[in-house]
Amino acid sequence: MTDTYDVVVLGTGAGGLAAAVTAAALGASVGMFEKTPTVGGTTAVSGGVVWVPAHERPDAPVPLPTRDALAYLGALSNGTIDEHLAEVFVRSAPVAVEFLETHTPLRLSVTAGFPDYKPELPGGKPEGGRSLSPAPFDAARLGEWVDRVTAFPDDYSNVGFDAETRARIWGDRATASDGVAGDVRVAGAALVAALLRGLLDLGVEPQTSTRAVDLVVQGNTVTGVVVEGPHGRRVVHARRGVVIATGGFEWDRALVKAFLRGPMNGPTSPPNNVGDGLRMAMRAGAALGNMAEAWWVPIVRIPGDTFGGEQRHRSVRLERTRPRTIMVNRHGRRFANEAGDYHSLGGAFHQFDPARFEYPNLPAWIVFDHEHLVRYGFLGVTADDPVPAWFHRSASIAELAGAAGIDGPALRATVESWNGHVQQLRDPDFGRGQSAYDGHWGDTTAPTVAARTLGPIDSAPFYAVRVDIGCMGTKGGPRTDDNAQVLNLDGQPIGNLYAAGNAMAGTTGMAYGGAGGTIGPALTWGHRAAHHAVTGSNAPMA
């Protein structure tokens, strides 16, 4: 059984959907293949925010010129970024999202007050403006596809936002974007649903439960893909290009161990990203890049909490940012600004002690008091709920240390020092509360950034929850050029082979500029890949 298309797209996350929509809108025939029964991948369970670092949308609070975006990415990269590809991304992103908005129901707007992750660095924007959120989408518009968008169970969000925060960013779930009540999706589900609706309107239906197994290569040119699905194995031919957009390799333990720079103890993505695209590209002779990096995030594991037969991992950001909580290692010491962006905290967890030959901050514990639990809850647990088994609860800090296996005298000293400093709303050790970002996920009723995140730990009983380092996805893969063409070991394009999203070598290096820093590049490179495959020319740039 064979099929032939102009462009074949593997994967239905942001990168794959952008590629498929672009190719179809430009008049190409498109075959799109997804190995799971549902569409959207990690994008569908993400915040759905799109980072566009330079644009001229009227709702931007401040000017966002290209030079500022490049300065900011350069300041974040520590030399790991390809400056040329970074500029291509920055200048292409606004054009790519405009194209997608033109050809699909997707509508994006600036997320008010969402600062960059390191807004005080050169080119950073404390006022925000670079993070764009999708409008809520009435899923009833998907027709028979309404239940075929990837979703975690209702009791869990990969994003971990409470109702107040979700409403603040995405608006009222009870009202569709056109003002009609319906089965409204927000965040990543809204982004995927809008792109999928546009793709269906262009006459392309993803073929689900169909996994790409290998590339068909003739000489130095990819001519098709071997896929396995409900009807067995077959060859799908591609006249103009194959776009690999199959996600990263965070769920493959062997690849994680071989490539990542340090421990990664739990992905927050659905358990489908096992490096399919990476292996196909390697067999085709692709050069690799950025393989040590991931989109790092602190995680909590709850016993018995599974998805797809695998342990789920909950990202924690509100819980470590709001007042009356700190994060300590087993030696009882703080080791980072707990309110900092989740990605940068990966570096703190990966600190290595050469004397003890260990990672001293793995595992760590979030320590908080009863007043914190009363005010804010913790990952859905309220003060009125029974204390779950994954909480340590004690009447005193000393007892808490013993129960959790933390150095007791050191923890008492740490808490005493913390309480003394926060009386003056300052953190001389790690500067918590100084950055505009620090207050974004804090207590928004407080009058200042510092007050949103700083508070004493003095209300018994006290609690400790184990926290580890995980990731939302990996960001290494085949190296690519301006048009997302995969390069071989000699730096030359492999004919008709493209990559986008987490399946490619991340063109922002180790940098994670702001909310949507994964999806913005995915949409951009998916768009550029398809444009080049169909037209043979570069996609426009701003």
Coordinates of C-alpha atoms in Angstrom, one line a residue:
M1 CA 0.0 0.0 0.0
T2 CA 1.6 3.3 -1.1
D3 CA 0.7 7.0 -1.0
T4 CA 2.3 10.0 -2.7
Y5 CA 2.1 13.6 -1.5
D6 CA 4.0 16.8 -2.3
V7 CA 4.9 17.2 1.4
V8 CA 4.8 14.7 4.2
V9 CA 4.7 16.0 7.8
L10 CA 5.5 13.7 10.8
G11 CA 4.0 14.9 14.1
T12 CA 1.0 17.1 14.9
G13 CA 2.4 19.5 17.5
A14 CA 3.0 23.2 16.8
G15 CA 5.8 22.6 14.4
G16 CA 4.0 19.9 12.4
L17 CA 0.7 21.8 12.3
A18 CA 2.5 25.0 11.1
A19 CA 4.2 23.1 8.4
A20 CA 1.1 21.3 7.2
V21 CA -1.0 24.4 7.2
T22 CA 1.7 26.4 5.3
A23 CA 2.2 23.7 2.7
A24 CA -1.5 23.2 2.1
A25 CA -2.2 26.9 1.9
L26 CA 0.5 27.2 -0.7
G27 CA -1.3 24.6 -2.9
A28 CA 0.7 21.5 -2.1
S29 CA -0.8 18.1 -1.3
V30 CA 0.0 17.1 2.3
G31 CA 0.2 13.9 4.1
M32 CA 0.3 14.3 7.9
F33 CA 1.1 11.4 10.2
E34 CA 0.7 11.1 14.0
K35 CA 1.6 8.0 15.9
T36 CA -0.9 8.5 18.7
P37 CA -4.7 8.4 18.4
T38 CA -4.9 12.2 19.1
V39 CA -3.5 15.4 17.7
G40 CA -1.4 18.1 19.3
G41 CA 1.4 16.3 21.1
T42 CA 3.1 18.3 23.9
T43 CA 1.7 21.6 22.5
A44 CA -1.8 20.6 23.3
V45 CA -1.1 20.3 27.0
S46 CA 1.1 23.3 27.2
G47 CA 0.3 26.9 28.0
G48 CA -0.1 27.5 24.3
V49 CA 1.8 30.8 24.5
V50 CA 3.9 31.9 21.5
W51 CA 7.1 33.9 22.0
V52 CA 7.5 36.4 19.1
P53 CA 10.5 38.5 20.2
A54 CA 10.1 41.3 17.6
H55 CA 6.8 42.4 16.3
E56 CA 4.7 45.6 15.7
R57 CA 1.3 44.4 17.0
P58 CA -0.8 47.3 18.3
D59 CA -1.3 45.7 21.7
A60 CA 2.4 45.6 22.4
P61 CA 3.1 47.7 25.5
V62 CA 6.5 48.9 24.3
P63 CA 8.5 48.8 21.0
L64 CA 9.9 45.4 20.2
P65 CA 12.7 46.0 17.6
T66 CA 14.8 43.2 16.2
R67 CA 18.0 44.6 17.7
D68 CA 16.6 44.3 21.2
A69 CA 15.5 40.7 20.6
L70 CA 19.0 39.8 19.3
A71 CA 20.7 41.5 22.2
Y72 CA 18.5 39.7 24.6
L73 CA 19.0 36.2 23.1
G74 CA 22.8 36.9 22.9
A75 CA 22.8 37.8 26.6
L76 CA 21.0 34.5 27.5
S77 CA 23.0 32.1 25.3
N78 CA 26.5 32.0 26.9
G79 CA 27.8 31.5 23.4
T80 CA 25.6 28.5 22.5
I81 CA 23.5 30.3 20.0
D82 CA 23.9 30.5 16.2
E83 CA 23.6 34.2 15.7
H84 CA 22.6 33.9 12.1
L85 CA 19.8 31.4 12.8
A86 CA 18.7 33.5 15.8
E87 CA 18.2 36.5 13.5
V88 CA 16.3 34.4 10.9
F89 CA 14.0 33.2 13.7
V90 CA 13.5 36.7 15.1
R91 CA 12.7 38.2 11.8
S92 CA 10.6 35.3 10.6
A93 CA 8.4 34.7 13.6
P94 CA 6.0 37.7 13.1
V95 CA 5.6 36.7 9.4
A96 CA 5.0 33.1 10.3
V97 CA 2.3 33.8 12.9
E98 CA 0.6 36.3 10.6
F99 CA 0.5 33.6 7.8
L100 CA -1.1 31.1 10.2
E101 CA -3.6 33.6 11.5
T102 CA -4.6 34.4 7.9
H103 CA -5.1 30.8 6.9
T104 CA -6.6 29.4 10.1
P105 CA -9.0 30.6 12.9
L106 CA -6.0 31.1 15.2
R107 CA -6.0 34.5 16.8
L108 CA -3.2 35.7 19.0
S109 CA -2.9 38.7 21.3
V110 CA -0.3 40.0 23.7
T111 CA -0.5 38.5 27.2
A112 CA -0.7 41.6 29.3
G113 CA 2.0 42.1 31.9
F114 CA 3.9 38.9 31.1
P115 CA 7.6 39.8 31.4
D116 CA 10.5 38.1 29.7
Y117 CA 12.1 35.4 31.8
K118 CA 15.3 37.5 32.3
P119 CA 13.8 40.9 31.7
E120 CA 16.7 42.8 33.3
L121 CA 19.3 41.5 30.8
P122 CA 20.2 43.7 27.8
G123 CA 17.2 43.8 25.4
G124 CA 14.8 42.2 28.0
K125 CA 11.3 43.5 28.4
P126 CA 10.0 43.8 32.0
E127 CA 6.8 45.2 30.6
G128 CA 6.3 42.1 28.5
G129 CA 4.8 42.1 25.0
R130 CA 6.7 39.2 23.4
S131 CA 4.4 36.5 24.7
L132 CA 1.2 36.0 22.7
S133 CA -1.7 33.9 23.9
P134 CA -4.3 32.2 21.7
A135 CA -7.9 33.2 22.0
P136 CA -10.3 30.7 23.6
F137 CA -11.6 28.3 20.9
D138 CA -15.0 26.6 20.8
A139 CA -14.0 22.9 20.2
A140 CA -17.4 22.2 18.8
R141 CA -16.1 23.7 15.6
L142 CA -13.9 20.7 15.2
G143 CA -16.9 18.4 14.5
E144 CA -15.9 14.8 14.6
W145 CA -12.4 15.8 15.7
V146 CA -13.6 17.4 18.9
D147 CA -12.4 14.6 21.1
R148 CA -9.2 13.9 19.2
V149 CA -7.0 16.7 20.6
T150 CA -4.5 15.4 23.1
A151 CA -5.5 16.2 26.7
F152 CA -4.5 15.2 30.2
P153 CA -7.3 14.3 32.6
D154 CA -9.4 17.2 34.0
D155 CA -7.7 16.8 37.4
Y156 CA -4.3 17.7 36.0
S157 CA -2.7 20.5 33.9
N158 CA 0.8 20.4 32.6
V159 CA 0.8 24.1 33.2
G160 CA -0.4 23.8 36.8
F161 CA -2.2 27.1 36.7
D162 CA -5.1 27.7 39.1
A163 CA -8.4 29.1 37.9
E164 CA -7.5 32.7 38.8
T165 CA -4.3 32.6 36.8
R166 CA -5.9 30.9 33.8
A167 CA -8.6 33.4 33.7
R168 CA -6.1 36.3 33.9
I169 CA -4.2 35.0 30.9
W170 CA -6.7 33.3 28.7
G171 CA -10.1 34.7 29.8
D172 CA -13.3 33.0 30.7
R173 CA -13.4 29.3 29.8
A174 CA -17.2 29.5 29.7
T175 CA -17.3 31.8 26.7
A176 CA -16.0 31.0 23.2
S177 CA -13.9 33.6 21.3
D178 CA -17.0 34.5 19.3
G179 CA -19.1 35.1 22.4
V180 CA -21.1 31.9 22.1
A181 CA -20.9 29.4 25.0
G182 CA -19.6 26.0 24.1
D183 CA -16.9 23.4 24.7
V184 CA -14.3 26.1 25.1
R185 CA -10.5 25.3 25.0
V186 CA -7.8 27.6 26.2
A187 CA -4.0 27.5 26.3
G188 CA -2.3 24.8 24.1
A189 CA -5.6 23.0 23.4
A190 CA -7.0 26.3 21.9
L191 CA -3.8 26.8 19.8
V192 CA -3.9 23.2 18.4
A193 CA -7.7 23.3 17.9
A194 CA -7.5 26.5 15.8
L195 CA -4.6 25.2 13.7
L196 CA -6.3 21.9 13.2
R197 CA -9.6 23.5 12.1
G198 CA -7.7 25.5 9.6
L199 CA -5.9 22.4 8.3
L200 CA -9.1 20.5 7.9
D201 CA -10.6 23.5 6.0
L202 CA -7.7 23.2 3.7
G203 CA -8.6 19.6 3.0
V204 CA -5.9 17.8 5.0
E205 CA -6.8 15.2 7.7
P206 CA -4.1 13.9 9.9
Q207 CA -3.6 10.2 9.8
T208 CA -3.5 9.1 13.4
S209 CA -2.2 5.9 15.1
T210 CA 0.4 5.8 12.3
R211 CA 4.0 5.9 13.3
A212 CA 6.9 6.9 11.1
V213 CA 9.5 4.1 11.2
D214 CA 12.2 5.2 8.8
L215 CA 13.1 7.5 5.9
V216 CA 13.4 6.4 2.3
V217 CA 16.7 7.8 1.0
Q218 CA 18.0 7.7 -2.5
G219 CA 21.5 9.1 -2.8
N220 CA 21.5 12.3 -0.7
T221 CA 17.7 12.9 -1.1
V222 CA 14.8 11.8 1.1
T223 CA 12.0 10.6 -1.1
G224 CA 9.6 9.2 1.4
V225 CA 8.8 7.6 4.8
V226 CA 8.0 4.1 5.9
V227 CA 5.0 4.2 8.3
E228 CA 3.2 1.7 10.4
G229 CA -0.5 2.0 11.1
P230 CA -3.8 0.2 11.5
H231 CA -3.4 -1.3 8.0
G232 CA 0.2 -2.4 8.5
R233 CA 3.5 -1.0 7.1
R234 CA 3.6 1.0 3.9
V235 CA 5.8 3.5 2.1
V236 CA 4.6 7.1 1.7
H237 CA 6.3 9.0 -1.1
A238 CA 7.2 12.7 -0.8
R239 CA 7.8 14.7 -4.0
R240 CA 9.1 17.9 -2.4
G241 CA 9.9 17.3 1.3
V242 CA 9.5 15.4 4.5
V243 CA 9.2 17.5 7.7
I244 CA 10.3 15.8 10.9
A245 CA 8.2 17.4 13.8
T246 CA 8.0 14.4 16.1
G247 CA 9.1 16.0 19.3
G248 CA 12.1 15.4 21.4
F249 CA 13.5 12.3 23.1
E250 CA 12.8 13.0 26.8
W251 CA 10.9 9.7 27.3
D252 CA 13.8 7.5 26.1
R253 CA 16.0 6.8 29.1
A254 CA 18.9 5.6 27.0
L255 CA 19.0 8.8 24.9
V256 CA 18.5 11.0 27.9
K257 CA 21.5 9.3 29.6
A258 CA 23.6 9.5 26.5
F259 CA 23.1 13.2 25.6
L260 CA 21.7 15.5 28.3
R261 CA 24.1 17.5 30.4
G262 CA 22.8 16.3 33.8
P263 CA 20.0 14.4 35.5
M264 CA 16.5 14.7 34.0
N265 CA 14.2 12.8 36.4
G266 CA 10.8 13.3 34.9
P267 CA 9.3 14.8 31.7
T268 CA 6.0 16.8 32.0
S269 CA 5.0 15.9 28.4
P270 CA 2.8 13.0 27.4
P271 CA 4.9 9.8 27.2
N272 CA 5.2 9.7 23.4
N273 CA 8.4 11.6 22.7
V274 CA 11.0 8.8 22.4
G275 CA 13.3 10.2 19.7
D276 CA 11.7 8.7 16.6
G277 CA 12.6 11.7 14.5
L278 CA 16.1 11.8 15.9
R279 CA 16.8 8.2 15.1
M280 CA 15.5 8.6 11.5
A281 CA 17.6 11.7 11.0
M282 CA 20.7 10.0 12.4
R283 CA 20.3 7.1 10.0
A284 CA 20.0 9.5 7.1
G285 CA 23.4 11.0 8.1
A286 CA 22.3 14.2 9.9
A287 CA 24.7 16.2 12.0
L288 CA 23.4 16.9 15.5
G289 CA 23.4 20.0 17.7
N290 CA 22.3 21.3 21.1
M291 CA 21.9 17.7 22.3
A292 CA 22.8 18.5 25.9
E293 CA 19.9 20.9 26.4
A294 CA 16.3 20.6 27.4
W295 CA 13.5 22.9 28.5
W296 CA 14.1 22.3 32.2
V297 CA 11.5 22.5 34.9
P298 CA 11.2 21.6 38.6
I299 CA 8.8 18.7 39.1
V300 CA 6.9 16.9 41.8
R301 CA 5.9 13.2 41.5
I302 CA 2.7 12.0 43.1
P303 CA 2.5 8.3 43.8
G304 CA -0.2 6.6 41.7
D305 CA -0.5 9.6 39.4
T306 CA -0.1 8.2 35.9
F307 CA -0.8 8.9 32.3
G308 CA -0.5 6.5 29.4
G309 CA 0.9 3.9 31.8
E310 CA 3.7 6.2 32.9
Q311 CA 4.3 8.2 36.0
R312 CA 3.2 11.8 35.6
H313 CA 5.3 14.7 36.6
R314 CA 3.8 18.0 37.7
S315 CA 5.6 21.2 37.0
V316 CA 5.8 23.5 40.0
R317 CA 5.9 27.3 39.6
L318 CA 3.1 28.9 41.7
E319 CA 4.0 26.7 44.7
R320 CA 7.7 27.8 44.8
T321 CA 6.9 31.5 44.0
R322 CA 4.2 32.6 46.3
P323 CA 5.1 33.8 49.9
R324 CA 5.9 31.6 52.8
T325 CA 7.8 28.9 50.9
I326 CA 11.4 28.2 50.2
M327 CA 13.3 25.4 48.4
V328 CA 16.2 23.6 50.2
N329 CA 18.5 20.7 49.5
R330 CA 19.2 17.7 51.7
H331 CA 21.8 19.8 53.5
G332 CA 19.1 22.2 54.6
R333 CA 20.3 25.1 52.5
R334 CA 18.6 27.2 49.9
F335 CA 20.4 27.1 46.5
A336 CA 18.6 29.4 44.1
N337 CA 16.0 32.1 43.7
E338 CA 12.9 30.0 44.0
A339 CA 10.8 32.5 42.1
G340 CA 13.1 32.5 39.0
D341 CA 12.0 31.1 35.7
Y342 CA 11.7 27.3 35.7
H343 CA 14.2 26.7 32.9
S344 CA 17.1 28.6 34.5
L345 CA 16.5 26.6 37.7
G346 CA 17.8 23.6 35.8
G347 CA 21.3 25.0 36.3
A348 CA 20.8 25.2 40.0
F349 CA 19.8 21.5 40.2
H350 CA 22.7 20.5 38.0
Q351 CA 25.4 22.1 40.2
F352 CA 28.0 19.5 40.9
D353 CA 30.1 19.1 44.1
P354 CA 33.5 17.7 43.0
A355 CA 34.6 16.9 46.5
R356 CA 31.6 14.8 47.4
F357 CA 31.1 13.8 43.7
E358 CA 27.4 14.4 43.8
Y359 CA 24.6 16.7 42.8
P360 CA 24.0 18.3 46.2
N361 CA 20.6 19.8 45.2
L362 CA 19.1 16.6 44.0
P363 CA 16.7 15.9 45.4
A364 CA 15.4 19.1 47.0
W365 CA 12.3 20.0 49.1
I366 CA 9.8 22.8 49.0
V367 CA 9.3 23.8 52.6
F368 CA 6.2 25.9 53.5
D369 CA 4.0 26.6 56.4
H370 CA 0.3 26.2 57.2
E371 CA -0.6 29.8 56.4
H372 CA 0.7 29.2 52.9
L373 CA -1.4 26.1 52.5
V374 CA -4.5 28.0 53.8
R375 CA -4.0 30.9 51.4
Y376 CA -2.9 29.2 48.3
G377 CA -3.1 25.4 48.5
F378 CA -0.4 23.2 47.0
L379 CA -0.9 21.4 43.7
G380 CA -4.6 21.1 44.3
V381 CA -4.3 20.2 48.0
T382 CA -6.1 22.6 50.4
A383 CA -5.8 23.0 54.1
D384 CA -9.2 21.3 54.5
D385 CA -8.0 18.1 52.7
P386 CA -6.4 15.1 54.4
V387 CA -2.6 15.4 54.3
P388 CA -1.5 13.3 51.4
A389 CA 1.2 10.6 51.7
W390 CA 3.6 12.6 49.5
F391 CA 3.5 15.5 52.1
H392 CA 5.8 15.6 55.1
R393 CA 3.9 17.4 57.9
S394 CA 5.4 18.2 61.3
A395 CA 4.7 20.4 64.3
S396 CA 8.2 22.0 64.2
I397 CA 11.0 22.7 61.7
A398 CA 13.2 20.2 63.6
E399 CA 10.6 17.4 63.3
L400 CA 10.1 18.3 59.7
A401 CA 13.8 17.9 58.9
G402 CA 13.9 14.5 60.5
A403 CA 10.8 13.3 58.7
A404 CA 12.2 14.4 55.3
G405 CA 15.8 13.5 55.8
I406 CA 17.1 17.0 55.8
D407 CA 19.9 18.3 57.9
G408 CA 18.0 19.6 61.0
P409 CA 20.3 22.3 62.4
A410 CA 21.0 23.7 58.9
L411 CA 17.3 23.8 58.0
R412 CA 16.5 25.6 61.3
A413 CA 19.3 28.2 60.6
T414 CA 18.1 28.6 57.0
V415 CA 14.5 29.3 58.1
E416 CA 15.5 31.7 60.8
S417 CA 17.7 33.6 58.4
W418 CA 14.9 33.7 55.8
N419 CA 12.4 35.0 58.3
G420 CA 14.7 37.7 59.4
H421 CA 15.4 38.9 55.9
V422 CA 11.8 38.9 54.7
Q423 CA 10.7 41.1 57.5
Q424 CA 12.6 43.7 55.5
L425 CA 11.3 42.3 52.2
R426 CA 14.7 41.4 50.9
D427 CA 16.7 38.3 50.0
P428 CA 20.4 39.1 50.1
D429 CA 21.3 35.5 49.3
F430 CA 19.7 35.0 45.9
G431 CA 17.9 38.3 45.1
R432 CA 14.3 36.8 45.2
G433 CA 11.8 39.5 44.6
Q434 CA 14.1 41.8 42.6
S435 CA 13.2 40.8 39.1
A436 CA 9.9 41.8 37.5
Y437 CA 9.5 38.1 36.6
D438 CA 9.7 37.0 40.3
G439 CA 6.3 38.5 41.1
H440 CA 4.4 37.3 38.1
W441 CA 3.4 34.0 39.5
G442 CA 3.3 35.3 43.1
D443 CA 0.5 36.7 45.2
T444 CA -0.9 39.3 42.8
T445 CA -2.9 41.0 45.6
A446 CA 0.4 42.2 47.1
P447 CA 1.4 45.8 46.4
T448 CA 5.0 45.2 45.3
V449 CA 7.0 42.5 43.4
A450 CA 8.9 41.6 46.6
A451 CA 5.8 41.3 48.6
R452 CA 4.3 39.0 46.0
T453 CA 6.9 36.4 46.7
L454 CA 8.6 37.0 50.1
G455 CA 7.0 35.9 53.3
P456 CA 8.0 34.2 56.6
I457 CA 7.7 30.5 57.4
D458 CA 6.4 30.7 60.9
S459 CA 2.9 29.2 61.0
A460 CA 2.8 25.6 62.3
P461 CA 2.4 22.9 61.2
F462 CA 5.1 22.9 58.6
Y463 CA 5.3 20.9 55.4
A464 CA 7.9 19.6 53.0
V465 CA 7.4 18.2 49.5
R466 CA 10.1 16.6 47.5
V467 CA 11.0 18.4 44.2
D468 CA 13.3 17.2 41.4
I469 CA 14.4 18.4 38.0
G470 CA 12.6 17.4 34.9
C471 CA 11.8 18.9 31.5
M472 CA 9.0 19.9 29.2
G473 CA 11.0 18.4 26.3
T474 CA 14.4 18.1 24.9
K475 CA 15.8 20.7 22.5
G476 CA 18.5 18.8 20.6
G477 CA 18.4 17.1 17.2
P478 CA 19.5 17.4 13.6
R479 CA 21.2 20.7 12.7
T480 CA 19.3 22.8 10.2
D481 CA 19.9 25.8 7.9
D482 CA 17.9 29.0 7.2
N483 CA 15.0 27.0 5.8
A484 CA 15.0 24.2 8.4
Q485 CA 16.7 21.9 6.0
V486 CA 18.5 19.1 7.8
L487 CA 22.3 19.2 7.3
N488 CA 24.7 16.3 7.0
L489 CA 28.0 15.9 8.7
D490 CA 29.7 18.0 6.0
G491 CA 27.2 20.9 6.6
Q492 CA 25.3 20.3 3.4
P493 CA 21.5 19.9 3.2
I494 CA 20.1 16.5 2.9
G495 CA 17.8 16.8 0.0
N496 CA 14.1 17.2 0.8
L497 CA 14.5 16.7 4.6
Y498 CA 13.4 19.3 7.1
A499 CA 13.0 19.4 10.9
A500 CA 11.0 21.7 13.2
G501 CA 10.1 22.0 16.9
N502 CA 11.8 19.9 19.5
A503 CA 12.9 17.4 16.8
M504 CA 15.5 19.9 15.5
A505 CA 18.6 21.4 17.1
G506 CA 17.2 24.3 19.0
T507 CA 18.3 27.5 17.3
T508 CA 18.1 29.5 20.5
G509 CA 20.8 27.3 22.1
M510 CA 20.5 27.1 25.9
A511 CA 18.3 30.3 25.9
Y512 CA 14.7 30.3 26.9
G513 CA 13.6 33.9 26.4
G514 CA 10.1 34.0 27.8
A515 CA 6.7 32.3 27.9
G516 CA 6.2 30.6 24.6
G517 CA 9.9 30.2 23.9
T518 CA 9.3 26.6 22.7
I519 CA 6.2 27.2 20.6
G520 CA 7.4 30.4 18.9
P521 CA 10.4 28.8 17.2
A522 CA 8.3 25.6 16.4
L523 CA 5.7 27.6 14.5
T524 CA 8.4 29.6 12.8
W525 CA 10.6 26.8 11.6
G526 CA 7.6 24.6 10.6
H527 CA 6.4 27.5 8.5
R528 CA 9.8 28.1 6.9
A529 CA 10.3 24.4 6.2
A530 CA 7.1 24.0 4.4
H531 CA 7.5 27.2 2.4
H532 CA 10.9 26.1 1.1
A533 CA 9.7 22.6 0.4
V534 CA 6.8 23.8 -1.7
T535 CA 8.3 26.9 -3.4
G536 CA 12.0 26.2 -3.4
S537 CA 12.6 29.7 -2.0
N538 CA 13.0 31.3 1.4
A539 CA 10.0 32.3 3.3
P540 CA 9.6 36.1 3.8
M541 CA 11.0 37.8 6.8
A542 CA 10.2 41.1 8.5

